[in-house]
Amino acid sequence: MNLKTLSAIALSGALALSLNNSYAQQAAAKADDPAMKIYRETPPKINDLVNTKLDVRFDYKKRYMYGKEWVTLRPHFYPTDSLRLDAKGMDIKNISVVKNGKNVPLKYKYEDSLSLAINLDKVYRNNESYTIYIDYTSKPNQLKAKGSAAINDAKGLYFINPDGTEKDKPTQIWTQGETESSSAWFPTIDKPEQKTTDEISMTVPAKYVTLSNGRLASQKNNADGTRTDTWKMELPHSPYLFMMAVGDFKIYHDKWRNKEVNYYLEPKYAPYAKEIFGMTPELIEFYSKTLGVDFPWNKYSQIVVRDYVSGAMENTTATLHGEYVQGTHRELIDRYYDAGRSTIAHELFHQWFGDYVTCESWSNLTVNESFADFSEMLWAEHKYGKDEADAHSYEALENYLANPEASQKDLVRFHYNDKEDMFDVVTYQKGGRILNMLRNYLGDAAFFKGLNIYLKTNAFKNGEAQQLRLALEEASGRDLNWYFNQWYYGAGHPVLDINYKWDDASKTETVYLAQKQDGQTFKLPFAVDIYAGGKKVRHKVWMNDKMDTLTFHSDVKPDLVNVDGDKVLLALKTDNKTLGEYAFQYANAPLYLDRLEAIEAAQNKQTEKDAQKIIIAALKDKYYGLRIKAIRALNMKNDDIHNAALPVLTSLAQNDENTLVRAAAMNLLAKLKLQDNMAMFKQGLKSESYAVQGAALNGIDQLDPAQALEVAKGFEKDNSGSLTTAMVGVYAESGKSAQWPFVYQHFNDGDINTKFMLIRKFALMTSTVDSPADAQQGIEALKEAGMKYKIYNGVAPFVAGLLNNIKDQRTKLNDAASANAADEAAKALNETKDKEAK
């Protein structure tokens, strides 16, 4: 599961503050929740799943699925005469045991429409298996299932535009099993500790394509215009990894070695299948070689669906993606190693960590998700270089550190309010960084040998953190209890303060280290690099106490002492270096974070020469992300910066190989409002990159709003991403009701990322548009967005604030009806916030 939803958006200003405050309040509330005191044990195994056979057909009008199931089980150890199956919100027509080919009815109780308590026909022992037949109807749209910030719905089976009434939206069916929602579409023991083979037969309209786990064993055309596809999964996997998808998809056939690799896309995106997913065979080869375990399944397919309830899902052999991974050629130009491409890497790694070896319980979710998060930087390092990997890893670290309540949670948690709470920045981002530190401590050879042992020892079974520890200890020969106790079974992170002192008389450099955090003291192994006399000397050191002092001899005063030379520590650091030392660090220390730290140290001190030296040098950094960072850090009001940066910015805007750098430079030049740049902006409109076009439009808008309005109109038939955002900005400032349909459509039809990129400009146009009817349409769309995404803490009050601003503006325009509508919408969202706070 990848959670590239609102949490992955670069939030700023009021919304980011609101979200962080809300997270802290939520954490405080949960700390007092009695449910947090309940020990979440691994569920006892009374019966084990062996095989699951399903025969299903769909009622698009009713949003029902009619199912017949034959589930084979055996007692785990102790004899039993009963069976309990999870079955959420179903109509149960028959439950029988299959005896000599005949169905013998059994007695059962359906408890709260959630769980089937079945009386078996006899006592079975663990050397006996039995098959239960169930005739049932799944009614997902009638199921009252609570979602979470991670997975915003939990009804298991989804009918998308089943009546075909929504324009430009295909009719689809797809499933989402994690965490325990597969039991909304077939009765099962819906726990990750269970493993079963399966066979799924789907009867669908013959015009549609199907996808499920394993191999397509047969297809049969029926007389009524339907077709029955049978998929067989002949290796065991957990019920939450079962999947089905039905719809109008085009299939691109690729391969890895002699195994199928397929990409399922809507016809619109089919021509770009290779651009979107074409790295997959290389990824499979890289992971197979790195882990020493070849891809363990018969095939690997990826499918993109509409209205998905999370980021992506690693169903065994058949990953399901949300729409954000796909794009046209022009959209993909600006993507680089974006959320989509990192998600493709993330979900594939799950085929080993999550599917091949599955967490024993949600408390140990780290052995699924921390690995998948770690894999994103692993692939980035291999494919795009170490700077890209380190940038990706640092962004993950920042996401964790930005959530104060996360420091109170262990990585392995046996006490939580709801299993969905495990899908958070601790399990993902913090867990990925913990693995990266461990990789650095052990070295690549021992670390990946340990992963190989873990995978082979627990193949097609379940794992937990202790088994991972034992495998890594076997590989490395080192005791790792201290590491796992500290990072897996403990909470928080070091808050590290670093100071330096040089003693010329004794030729001694002293480094003073202090851990300022409450709670545990962290034991930290790391490297210290001493740069002196034109040489770098590395020292391997340990910090064992809250306060520690390190001393190093040097013939001359060091130019730089670089604590954590590999830049892997999961810590919040205050490193008290001088700007001169940071300037040396930028020029001489090799890593992404070395240079980033220098840029960040310089950006608020741009009147000082060393800061200017860093910022101007960074405009030509080898990594595009740091060039963008430097562009955005520039204080162009400072004459020295302005004069030094202007020719570099102009060159970057016109010539940089990276479209995002060109766009960032052009956006900054736009703010200078220099008429000399108009020709460059007009040239930018011809770019194939939407990001560059959007920046060029912003530049024209700063110089000639009327011309920008006409230019924007010309792009209405072909726009995306940054260009769309720029057009909405132009229309919000200068447009009238004639431009409202474009703005409204792009906001209303957009996914969560699109909505929150556009929301401020959309609210601005809603507040100023000349038609009250348009204003009220905008108010309703904002209210709906606030309600839909209220599950993300802080969204409801943020949107309510926008609505209150709209109310004030509409009042000034003497539009009482729209002002009242905005007021009512804001109140509704605030009431939601108040109810949730209680």
mmCIF file of N, CA and C in Angstrom, residues 9-100:
data_model
loop_
_atom_site.group_PDB
_atom_site.id
_atom_site.type_symbol
_atom_site.label_atom_id
_atom_site.label_comp_id
_atom_site.label_asym_id
_atom_site.label_seq_id
_atom_site.Cartn_x
_atom_site.Cartn_y
_atom_site.Cartn_z
ATOM 1 N N ILE A 9 1.334 15.748 -0.547
ATOM 2 C CA ILE A 9 1.300 17.045 -1.204
ATOM 3 C C ILE A 9 2.171 18.027 -0.424
ATOM 4 N N ALA A 10 2.881 18.880 -1.133
ATOM 5 C CA ALA A 10 3.692 19.892 -0.463
ATOM 6 C C ALA A 10 2.765 20.984 0.051
ATOM 7 N N LEU A 11 2.356 20.861 1.306
ATOM 8 C CA LEU A 11 1.426 21.823 1.886
ATOM 9 C C LEU A 11 2.201 22.991 2.488
ATOM 10 N N SER A 12 1.581 24.147 2.485
ATOM 11 C CA SER A 12 2.250 25.315 3.033
ATOM 12 C C SER A 12 1.236 26.234 3.681
ATOM 13 N N GLY A 13 1.761 27.175 4.438
ATOM 14 C CA GLY A 13 0.913 28.218 5.000
ATOM 15 C C GLY A 13 -0.126 27.689 5.952
ATOM 16 N N ALA A 14 -1.338 28.280 5.849
ATOM 17 C CA ALA A 14 -2.394 28.006 6.817
ATOM 18 C C ALA A 14 -2.782 26.541 6.845
ATOM 19 N N LEU A 15 -2.819 25.885 5.689
ATOM 20 C CA LEU A 15 -3.255 24.495 5.663
ATOM 21 C C LEU A 15 -2.255 23.602 6.380
ATOM 22 N N ALA A 16 -0.955 23.801 6.121
ATOM 23 C CA ALA A 16 0.056 22.982 6.783
ATOM 24 C C ALA A 16 -0.005 23.185 8.294
ATOM 25 N N LEU A 17 -0.126 24.432 8.740
ATOM 26 C CA LEU A 17 -0.209 24.727 10.163
ATOM 27 C C LEU A 17 -1.439 24.078 10.780
ATOM 28 N N SER A 18 -2.558 24.198 10.076
ATOM 29 C CA SER A 18 -3.800 23.606 10.568
ATOM 30 C C SER A 18 -3.684 22.105 10.700
ATOM 31 N N LEU A 19 -3.068 21.470 9.682
ATOM 32 C CA LEU A 19 -2.910 20.026 9.723
ATOM 33 C C LEU A 19 -2.027 19.607 10.887
ATOM 34 N N ASN A 20 -0.890 20.278 11.081
ATOM 35 C CA ASN A 20 0.015 19.895 12.155
ATOM 36 C C ASN A 20 -0.624 20.095 13.519
ATOM 37 N N ASN A 21 -1.356 21.214 13.700
ATOM 38 C CA ASN A 21 -2.039 21.428 14.969
ATOM 39 C C ASN A 21 -3.074 20.343 15.220
ATOM 40 N N SER A 22 -3.780 19.990 14.157
ATOM 41 C CA SER A 22 -4.815 18.979 14.294
ATOM 42 C C SER A 22 -4.224 17.618 14.605
ATOM 43 N N TYR A 23 -3.092 17.286 13.968
ATOM 44 C CA TYR A 23 -2.431 16.020 14.260
ATOM 45 C C TYR A 23 -2.053 15.946 15.727
ATOM 46 N N ALA A 24 -1.526 17.053 16.255
ATOM 47 C CA ALA A 24 -1.120 17.064 17.655
ATOM 48 C C ALA A 24 -2.318 16.884 18.580
ATOM 49 N N GLN A 25 -3.426 17.564 18.251
ATOM 50 C CA GLN A 25 -4.639 17.418 19.062
ATOM 51 C C GLN A 25 -5.169 15.993 18.992
ATOM 52 N N GLN A 26 -5.115 15.416 17.793
ATOM 53 C CA GLN A 26 -5.605 14.049 17.625
ATOM 54 C C GLN A 26 -4.748 13.090 18.447
ATOM 55 N N ALA A 27 -3.435 13.289 18.434
ATOM 56 C CA ALA A 27 -2.550 12.414 19.188
ATOM 57 C C ALA A 27 -2.844 12.496 20.674
ATOM 58 N N ALA A 28 -3.087 13.728 21.169
ATOM 59 C CA ALA A 28 -3.409 13.893 22.584
ATOM 60 C C ALA A 28 -4.709 13.185 22.948
ATOM 61 N N ALA A 29 -5.684 13.303 22.054
ATOM 62 C CA ALA A 29 -6.972 12.654 22.302
ATOM 63 C C ALA A 29 -6.828 11.139 22.306
ATOM 64 N N LYS A 30 -6.057 10.612 21.348
ATOM 65 C CA LYS A 30 -5.905 9.158 21.263
ATOM 66 C C LYS A 30 -5.139 8.610 22.451
ATOM 67 N N ALA A 31 -4.231 9.417 23.008
ATOM 68 C CA ALA A 31 -3.466 8.944 24.152
ATOM 69 C C ALA A 31 -4.373 8.609 25.327
ATOM 70 N N ASP A 32 -5.513 9.302 25.435
ATOM 71 C CA ASP A 32 -6.459 9.058 26.521
ATOM 72 C C ASP A 32 -7.544 8.065 26.146
ATOM 73 N N ASP A 33 -7.523 7.561 24.928
ATOM 74 C CA ASP A 33 -8.551 6.636 24.466
ATOM 75 C C ASP A 33 -8.351 5.284 25.141
ATOM 76 N N PRO A 34 -9.388 4.753 25.807
ATOM 77 C CA PRO A 34 -9.243 3.446 26.456
ATOM 78 C C PRO A 34 -8.792 2.353 25.498
ATOM 79 N N ALA A 35 -9.147 2.491 24.207
ATOM 80 C CA ALA A 35 -8.750 1.476 23.226
ATOM 81 C C ALA A 35 -7.238 1.378 23.099
ATOM 82 N N MET A 36 -6.537 2.481 23.408
ATOM 83 C CA MET A 36 -5.083 2.465 23.302
ATOM 84 C C MET A 36 -4.440 1.582 24.360
ATOM 85 N N LYS A 37 -5.184 1.198 25.381
ATOM 86 C CA LYS A 37 -4.655 0.356 26.447
ATOM 87 C C LYS A 37 -4.882 -1.125 26.180
ATOM 88 N N ILE A 38 -5.578 -1.433 25.073
ATOM 89 C CA ILE A 38 -5.867 -2.827 24.728
ATOM 90 C C ILE A 38 -4.686 -3.433 24.004
ATOM 91 N N TYR A 39 -4.251 -4.593 24.467
ATOM 92 C CA TYR A 39 -3.168 -5.301 23.795
ATOM 93 C C TYR A 39 -3.725 -5.971 22.542
ATOM 94 N N ARG A 40 -3.153 -5.631 21.384
ATOM 95 C CA ARG A 40 -3.624 -6.170 20.115
ATOM 96 C C ARG A 40 -2.828 -7.436 19.784
ATOM 97 N N GLU A 41 -3.325 -8.550 20.282
ATOM 98 C CA GLU A 41 -2.616 -9.802 20.068
ATOM 99 C C GLU A 41 -2.765 -10.272 18.619
ATOM 100 N N THR A 42 -1.832 -11.109 18.188
ATOM 101 C CA THR A 42 -2.003 -11.794 16.919
ATOM 102 C C THR A 42 -3.169 -12.762 17.080
ATOM 103 N N PRO A 43 -4.168 -12.709 16.214
ATOM 104 C CA PRO A 43 -5.353 -13.555 16.400
ATOM 105 C C PRO A 43 -4.981 -15.035 16.454
ATOM 106 N N PRO A 44 -5.581 -15.787 17.386
ATOM 107 C CA PRO A 44 -5.272 -17.222 17.456
ATOM 108 C C PRO A 44 -5.714 -17.935 16.186
ATOM 109 N N LYS A 45 -4.917 -18.882 15.746
ATOM 110 C CA LYS A 45 -5.256 -19.678 14.573
ATOM 111 C C LYS A 45 -5.988 -20.944 15.027
ATOM 112 N N ILE A 46 -7.272 -20.992 14.749
ATOM 113 C CA ILE A 46 -8.061 -22.190 15.055
ATOM 114 C C ILE A 46 -8.202 -23.038 13.797
ATOM 115 N N ASN A 47 -8.568 -22.371 12.693
ATOM 116 C CA ASN A 47 -8.605 -23.015 11.387
ATOM 117 C C ASN A 47 -7.673 -22.274 10.445
ATOM 118 N N ASP A 48 -7.082 -23.016 9.505
ATOM 119 C CA ASP A 48 -6.224 -22.418 8.487
ATOM 120 C C ASP A 48 -6.897 -22.506 7.126
ATOM 121 N N LEU A 49 -6.863 -21.401 6.384
ATOM 122 C CA LEU A 49 -7.308 -21.441 4.998
ATOM 123 C C LEU A 49 -6.350 -22.296 4.177
ATOM 124 N N VAL A 50 -6.897 -23.050 3.233
ATOM 125 C CA VAL A 50 -6.090 -23.865 2.330
ATOM 126 C C VAL A 50 -6.299 -23.422 0.879
ATOM 127 N N ASN A 51 -7.555 -23.347 0.458
ATOM 128 C CA ASN A 51 -7.874 -22.899 -0.899
ATOM 129 C C ASN A 51 -9.210 -22.175 -0.890
ATOM 130 N N THR A 52 -9.326 -21.168 -1.732
ATOM 131 C CA THR A 52 -10.553 -20.387 -1.856
ATOM 132 C C THR A 52 -10.955 -20.359 -3.325
ATOM 133 N N LYS A 53 -12.143 -20.871 -3.614
ATOM 134 C CA LYS A 53 -12.661 -20.873 -4.976
ATOM 135 C C LYS A 53 -13.918 -20.023 -5.019
ATOM 136 N N LEU A 54 -13.934 -19.048 -5.937
ATOM 137 C CA LEU A 54 -15.060 -18.128 -6.050
ATOM 138 C C LEU A 54 -15.620 -18.157 -7.464
ATOM 139 N N ASP A 55 -16.939 -18.045 -7.543
ATOM 140 C CA ASP A 55 -17.636 -17.886 -8.819
ATOM 141 C C ASP A 55 -18.566 -16.697 -8.647
ATOM 142 N N VAL A 56 -18.265 -15.570 -9.325
ATOM 143 C CA VAL A 56 -18.992 -14.335 -9.049
ATOM 144 C C VAL A 56 -19.518 -13.717 -10.341
ATOM 145 N N ARG A 57 -20.618 -12.990 -10.213
ATOM 146 C CA ARG A 57 -21.161 -12.168 -11.289
ATOM 147 C C ARG A 57 -21.701 -10.889 -10.668
ATOM 148 N N PHE A 58 -21.861 -9.853 -11.490
ATOM 149 C CA PHE A 58 -22.119 -8.517 -10.962
ATOM 150 C C PHE A 58 -23.461 -7.986 -11.444
ATOM 151 N N ASP A 59 -24.147 -7.292 -10.556
ATOM 152 C CA ASP A 59 -25.383 -6.576 -10.883
ATOM 153 C C ASP A 59 -25.047 -5.094 -10.844
ATOM 154 N N TYR A 60 -24.805 -4.515 -12.032
ATOM 155 C CA TYR A 60 -24.371 -3.122 -12.099
ATOM 156 C C TYR A 60 -25.462 -2.177 -11.605
ATOM 157 N N LYS A 61 -26.718 -2.519 -11.870
ATOM 158 C CA LYS A 61 -27.817 -1.641 -11.484
ATOM 159 C C LYS A 61 -27.971 -1.564 -9.972
ATOM 160 N N LYS A 62 -27.910 -2.712 -9.316
ATOM 161 C CA LYS A 62 -28.083 -2.749 -7.863
ATOM 162 C C LYS A 62 -26.765 -2.528 -7.115
ATOM 163 N N ARG A 63 -25.642 -2.603 -7.810
ATOM 164 C CA ARG A 63 -24.325 -2.549 -7.172
ATOM 165 C C ARG A 63 -24.141 -3.752 -6.242
ATOM 166 N N TYR A 64 -24.564 -4.913 -6.714
ATOM 167 C CA TYR A 64 -24.433 -6.165 -5.966
ATOM 168 C C TYR A 64 -23.430 -7.067 -6.674
ATOM 169 N N MET A 65 -22.874 -7.992 -5.912
ATOM 170 C CA MET A 65 -22.118 -9.099 -6.484
ATOM 171 C C MET A 65 -22.712 -10.393 -5.963
ATOM 172 N N TYR A 66 -23.076 -11.289 -6.867
ATOM 173 C CA TYR A 66 -23.636 -12.577 -6.493
ATOM 174 C C TYR A 66 -22.494 -13.590 -6.495
ATOM 175 N N GLY A 67 -22.260 -14.225 -5.360
ATOM 176 C CA GLY A 67 -21.104 -15.088 -5.224
ATOM 177 C C GLY A 67 -21.422 -16.487 -4.743
ATOM 178 N N LYS A 68 -20.661 -17.413 -5.260
ATOM 179 C CA LYS A 68 -20.646 -18.781 -4.743
ATOM 180 C C LYS A 68 -19.200 -19.081 -4.372
ATOM 181 N N GLU A 69 -19.022 -19.665 -3.189
ATOM 182 C CA GLU A 69 -17.669 -19.886 -2.679
ATOM 183 C C GLU A 69 -17.525 -21.317 -2.179
ATOM 184 N N TRP A 70 -16.364 -21.882 -2.481
ATOM 185 C CA TRP A 70 -15.960 -23.158 -1.908
ATOM 186 C C TRP A 70 -14.627 -22.906 -1.202
ATOM 187 N N VAL A 71 -14.650 -22.875 0.121
ATOM 188 C CA VAL A 71 -13.435 -22.569 0.862
ATOM 189 C C VAL A 71 -12.995 -23.822 1.624
ATOM 190 N N THR A 72 -11.762 -24.213 1.369
ATOM 191 C CA THR A 72 -11.198 -25.409 1.998
ATOM 192 C C THR A 72 -10.294 -24.992 3.146
ATOM 193 N N LEU A 73 -10.474 -25.666 4.288
ATOM 194 C CA LEU A 73 -9.735 -25.326 5.506
ATOM 195 C C LEU A 73 -9.285 -26.604 6.204
ATOM 196 N N ARG A 74 -8.417 -26.421 7.212
ATOM 197 C CA ARG A 74 -8.108 -27.513 8.137
ATOM 198 C C ARG A 74 -7.812 -26.888 9.496
ATOM 199 N N PRO A 75 -8.060 -27.611 10.579
ATOM 200 C CA PRO A 75 -7.707 -27.085 11.904
ATOM 201 C C PRO A 75 -6.208 -26.814 11.984
ATOM 202 N N HIS A 76 -5.863 -25.734 12.668
ATOM 203 C CA HIS A 76 -4.445 -25.373 12.753
ATOM 204 C C HIS A 76 -3.673 -26.382 13.601
ATOM 205 N N PHE A 77 -4.160 -26.655 14.783
ATOM 206 C CA PHE A 77 -3.499 -27.636 15.654
ATOM 207 C C PHE A 77 -4.514 -28.441 16.449
ATOM 208 N N TYR A 78 -5.354 -27.730 17.198
ATOM 209 C CA TYR A 78 -6.298 -28.422 18.073
ATOM 210 C C TYR A 78 -7.540 -28.845 17.292
ATOM 211 N N PRO A 79 -8.143 -29.977 17.653
ATOM 212 C CA PRO A 79 -9.399 -30.383 17.008
ATOM 213 C C PRO A 79 -10.487 -29.336 17.226
ATOM 214 N N THR A 80 -11.387 -29.192 16.249
ATOM 215 C CA THR A 80 -12.465 -28.199 16.368
ATOM 216 C C THR A 80 -13.697 -28.668 15.611
ATOM 217 N N ASP A 81 -14.847 -28.251 16.122
ATOM 218 C CA ASP A 81 -16.122 -28.532 15.441
ATOM 219 C C ASP A 81 -16.814 -27.238 15.031
ATOM 220 N N SER A 82 -16.049 -26.144 14.971
ATOM 221 C CA SER A 82 -16.643 -24.848 14.618
ATOM 222 C C SER A 82 -15.695 -24.057 13.730
ATOM 223 N N LEU A 83 -16.277 -23.102 13.045
ATOM 224 C CA LEU A 83 -15.528 -22.236 12.133
ATOM 225 C C LEU A 83 -16.103 -20.843 12.206
ATOM 226 N N ARG A 84 -15.219 -19.859 12.259
ATOM 227 C CA ARG A 84 -15.651 -18.464 12.212
ATOM 228 C C ARG A 84 -15.047 -17.793 10.983
ATOM 229 N N LEU A 85 -15.913 -17.194 10.172
ATOM 230 C CA LEU A 85 -15.488 -16.480 8.978
ATOM 231 C C LEU A 85 -15.928 -15.027 9.057
ATOM 232 N N ASP A 86 -15.076 -14.124 8.603
ATOM 233 C CA ASP A 86 -15.460 -12.727 8.458
ATOM 234 C C ASP A 86 -16.301 -12.593 7.190
ATOM 235 N N ALA A 87 -17.425 -11.898 7.306
ATOM 236 C CA ALA A 87 -18.316 -11.684 6.152
ATOM 237 C C ALA A 87 -19.115 -10.426 6.439
ATOM 238 N N LYS A 88 -18.765 -9.344 5.763
ATOM 239 C CA LYS A 88 -19.300 -8.027 6.132
ATOM 240 C C LYS A 88 -20.466 -7.616 5.230
ATOM 241 N N GLY A 89 -21.637 -7.413 5.834
ATOM 242 C CA GLY A 89 -22.771 -6.808 5.148
ATOM 243 C C GLY A 89 -23.348 -7.618 4.012
ATOM 244 N N MET A 90 -23.347 -8.920 4.123
ATOM 245 C CA MET A 90 -23.806 -9.780 3.026
ATOM 246 C C MET A 90 -25.198 -10.347 3.292
ATOM 247 N N ASP A 91 -25.820 -10.809 2.237
ATOM 248 C CA ASP A 91 -26.972 -11.705 2.346
ATOM 249 C C ASP A 91 -26.433 -13.121 2.213
ATOM 250 N N ILE A 92 -26.656 -13.953 3.216
ATOM 251 C CA ILE A 92 -26.186 -15.328 3.205
ATOM 252 C C ILE A 92 -27.372 -16.241 2.892
ATOM 253 N N LYS A 93 -27.258 -16.990 1.800
ATOM 254 C CA LYS A 93 -28.372 -17.828 1.362
ATOM 255 C C LYS A 93 -28.198 -19.289 1.760
ATOM 256 N N ASN A 94 -26.954 -19.741 1.799
ATOM 257 C CA ASN A 94 -26.727 -21.148 2.111
ATOM 258 C C ASN A 94 -25.297 -21.337 2.589
ATOM 259 N N ILE A 95 -25.147 -22.122 3.645
ATOM 260 C CA ILE A 95 -23.829 -22.557 4.087
ATOM 261 C C ILE A 95 -23.899 -24.070 4.276
ATOM 262 N N SER A 96 -23.031 -24.773 3.568
ATOM 263 C CA SER A 96 -23.031 -26.233 3.616
ATOM 264 C C SER A 96 -21.608 -26.742 3.679
ATOM 265 N N VAL A 97 -21.470 -27.981 4.141
ATOM 266 C CA VAL A 97 -20.200 -28.677 4.020
ATOM 267 C C VAL A 97 -20.325 -29.618 2.820
ATOM 268 N N VAL A 98 -19.272 -29.680 2.020
ATOM 269 C CA VAL A 98 -19.298 -30.518 0.829
ATOM 270 C C VAL A 98 -18.858 -31.934 1.202
ATOM 271 N N LYS A 99 -19.775 -32.885 1.025
ATOM 272 C CA LYS A 99 -19.522 -34.283 1.363
ATOM 273 C C LYS A 99 -19.799 -35.147 0.140
ATOM 274 N N ASN A 100 -18.765 -35.784 -0.377
ATOM 275 C CA ASN A 100 -18.929 -36.679 -1.526
ATOM 276 C C ASN A 100 -19.642 -35.977 -2.689
#
